[in-house]
Amino acid sequence: MSASPADLVREFHRAFGLDARDEPSEVSPDLAAHRGELLAEEAREAGEVAVTGPLDRLAHELADVVYVAYGTALVHGIDLDAVIAEVHRSNMTKLGPGGEVSRRPDGKVLKGDHYEAPDVAAVLRRQGWTPRGEA
Ligand SMILES: [Mg+2]
């Protein structure tokens, strides 16, 4: 895919007159709740077909999750690509200096001694966010 989902979802929101913000912002409780319901619905659908399949439905529901996540970020004025880059940066610090990986018995990658947590607040501040109580 050449375009970020952010560009595609912004096009969708523009075409249908849906909310879109350019800076991280609190939104109305009704809108926040609506986005939460959309996220929960798509996450539930993806969780179901992740178990049952078939693969084309799983692919569709995974795309729906990403689409509604990007849409929710857009509604809140969050540049989600930048947040994902920060989470990725943090995740890569789970690798030891010699490239060693520690895993749980179920295969989940564990945080090693060099792990750095993502600083999502710093990313949002760079996007213009002022946390509640700081304004
Ligand atoms: Mg769906």
CSV table of C-alpha atoms and ligand atoms in Angstrom, one decimal:
chain,number,residue,atom,x,y,z
A,1,MET,CA,0.0,0.0,0.0
A,2,SER,CA,1.5,3.3,-1.0
A,3,ALA,CA,-0.7,5.7,1.0
A,4,SER,CA,-1.0,5.6,4.8
A,5,PRO,CA,-4.3,4.5,6.1
A,6,ALA,CA,-4.5,8.1,7.5
A,7,ASP,CA,-4.7,9.6,4.0
A,8,LEU,CA,-7.4,7.1,3.0
A,9,VAL,CA,-9.5,7.6,6.1
A,10,ARG,CA,-9.2,11.4,5.9
A,11,GLU,CA,-10.6,11.1,2.3
A,12,PHE,CA,-13.5,9.1,3.7
A,13,HIS,CA,-14.2,11.5,6.5
A,14,ARG,CA,-14.1,14.4,4.1
A,15,ALA,CA,-16.4,12.7,1.6
A,16,PHE,CA,-19.0,11.9,4.2
A,17,GLY,CA,-18.7,15.1,6.3
A,18,LEU,CA,-17.4,13.3,9.4
A,19,ASP,CA,-15.4,14.9,12.1
A,20,ALA,CA,-11.7,15.6,11.5
A,21,ARG,CA,-9.3,17.6,13.6
A,22,ASP,CA,-5.8,18.8,12.8
A,23,GLU,CA,-4.5,19.0,16.4
A,24,PRO,CA,-5.0,16.6,19.4
A,25,SER,CA,-8.2,17.7,21.0
A,26,GLU,CA,-10.8,16.5,23.5
A,27,VAL,CA,-14.1,15.8,21.8
A,28,SER,CA,-17.6,15.9,23.1
A,29,PRO,CA,-18.6,12.9,25.3
A,30,ASP,CA,-21.2,11.8,22.8
A,31,LEU,CA,-18.7,11.7,19.9
A,32,ALA,CA,-16.1,10.0,22.1
A,33,ALA,CA,-18.7,7.4,23.1
A,34,HIS,CA,-19.7,6.9,19.5
A,35,ARG,CA,-16.1,6.3,18.4
A,36,GLY,CA,-15.6,3.9,21.4
A,37,GLU,CA,-18.6,1.9,20.2
A,38,LEU,CA,-17.3,1.7,16.7
A,39,LEU,CA,-13.9,0.5,17.9
A,40,ALA,CA,-15.5,-2.1,20.3
A,41,GLU,CA,-17.7,-3.4,17.5
A,42,GLU,CA,-14.9,-3.9,15.0
A,43,ALA,CA,-12.6,-5.3,17.6
A,44,ARG,CA,-15.2,-7.8,18.6
A,45,GLU,CA,-15.8,-8.8,15.0
A,46,ALA,CA,-12.1,-9.3,14.3
A,47,GLY,CA,-11.7,-11.3,17.5
A,48,GLU,CA,-14.5,-13.6,16.5
A,49,VAL,CA,-13.2,-14.3,12.9
A,50,ALA,CA,-9.6,-14.6,14.2
A,51,VAL,CA,-10.9,-17.8,15.8
A,52,THR,CA,-13.4,-19.0,13.2
A,53,GLY,CA,-12.0,-17.7,9.9
A,54,PRO,CA,-12.4,-17.8,7.0
A,55,LEU,CA,-9.3,-15.9,6.0
A,56,ASP,CA,-11.1,-13.4,3.7
A,57,ARG,CA,-13.4,-12.3,6.6
A,58,LEU,CA,-10.4,-12.1,9.0
A,59,ALA,CA,-8.6,-9.8,6.5
A,60,HIS,CA,-11.7,-7.7,6.1
A,61,GLU,CA,-12.3,-7.3,9.8
A,62,LEU,CA,-8.6,-6.5,10.5
A,63,ALA,CA,-8.9,-3.8,7.9
A,64,ASP,CA,-12.0,-2.5,9.6
A,65,VAL,CA,-10.2,-2.3,12.9
A,66,VAL,CA,-7.4,-0.3,11.4
A,67,TYR,CA,-9.8,1.9,9.5
A,68,VAL,CA,-11.9,2.7,12.5
A,69,ALA,CA,-8.7,3.2,14.6
A,70,TYR,CA,-7.4,5.7,12.1
A,71,GLY,CA,-10.8,7.4,12.0
A,72,THR,CA,-10.9,7.7,15.7
A,73,ALA,CA,-7.4,9.2,15.7
A,74,LEU,CA,-8.5,11.7,13.1
A,75,VAL,CA,-11.6,12.6,15.0
A,76,HIS,CA,-9.3,13.4,18.0
A,77,GLY,CA,-6.8,15.2,15.8
A,78,ILE,CA,-4.1,12.6,16.5
A,79,ASP,CA,-1.4,11.8,13.9
A,80,LEU,CA,-1.5,8.1,14.4
A,81,ASP,CA,1.4,7.3,12.1
A,82,ALA,CA,3.7,9.3,14.4
A,83,VAL,CA,2.3,7.4,17.4
A,84,ILE,CA,2.8,4.1,15.7
A,85,ALA,CA,6.4,5.1,14.9
A,86,GLU,CA,7.0,5.8,18.6
A,87,VAL,CA,5.4,2.5,19.7
A,88,HIS,CA,7.6,0.7,17.1
A,89,ARG,CA,10.7,2.5,18.4
A,90,SER,CA,9.9,1.3,21.9
A,91,ASN,CA,9.1,-2.2,20.8
A,92,MET,CA,12.4,-2.5,19.0
A,93,THR,CA,14.2,-1.7,22.3
A,94,LYS,CA,13.0,-5.1,23.5
A,95,LEU,CA,15.9,-6.5,21.5
A,96,GLY,CA,19.0,-7.0,23.6
A,97,PRO,CA,22.2,-5.2,22.5
A,98,GLY,CA,23.5,-8.5,21.1
A,99,GLY,CA,20.2,-9.1,19.2
A,100,GLU,CA,18.9,-11.5,21.8
A,101,VAL,CA,15.2,-11.9,22.4
A,102,SER,CA,13.6,-13.0,25.6
A,103,ARG,CA,10.2,-14.7,25.2
A,104,ARG,CA,7.5,-16.1,27.4
A,105,PRO,CA,6.7,-19.8,27.0
A,106,ASP,CA,3.7,-18.8,24.8
A,107,GLY,CA,6.0,-16.9,22.5
A,108,LYS,CA,5.2,-13.3,23.5
A,109,VAL,CA,8.3,-11.1,23.3
A,110,LEU,CA,9.3,-9.7,26.7
A,111,LYS,CA,10.8,-6.4,27.7
A,112,GLY,CA,14.6,-6.7,28.2
A,113,ASP,CA,17.0,-4.6,30.3
A,114,HIS,CA,17.3,-2.0,27.5
A,115,TYR,CA,13.6,-1.6,27.0
A,116,GLU,CA,12.3,2.0,26.7
A,117,ALA,CA,8.6,2.6,27.1
A,118,PRO,CA,6.9,4.7,24.3
A,119,ASP,CA,6.5,8.4,25.2
A,120,VAL,CA,3.2,8.9,23.5
A,121,ALA,CA,2.5,12.1,25.4
A,122,ALA,CA,5.7,13.6,23.9
A,123,VAL,CA,4.5,12.7,20.5
A,124,LEU,CA,1.1,14.3,21.1
A,125,ARG,CA,2.8,17.4,22.5
A,126,ARG,CA,4.8,17.8,19.3
A,127,GLN,CA,1.4,17.7,17.5
A,128,GLY,CA,0.2,20.6,19.6
A,129,TRP,CA,-1.5,18.8,22.6
A,130,THR,CA,-1.7,20.3,26.0
A,131,PRO,CA,-2.8,17.8,28.6
A,132,ARG,CA,-5.8,18.6,30.8
A,133,GLY,CA,-4.9,20.9,33.7
A,134,GLU,CA,-1.9,22.3,31.9
A,135,ALA,CA,-3.7,24.8,29.7
B,1,MG,MG,-16.4,-5.1,10.5
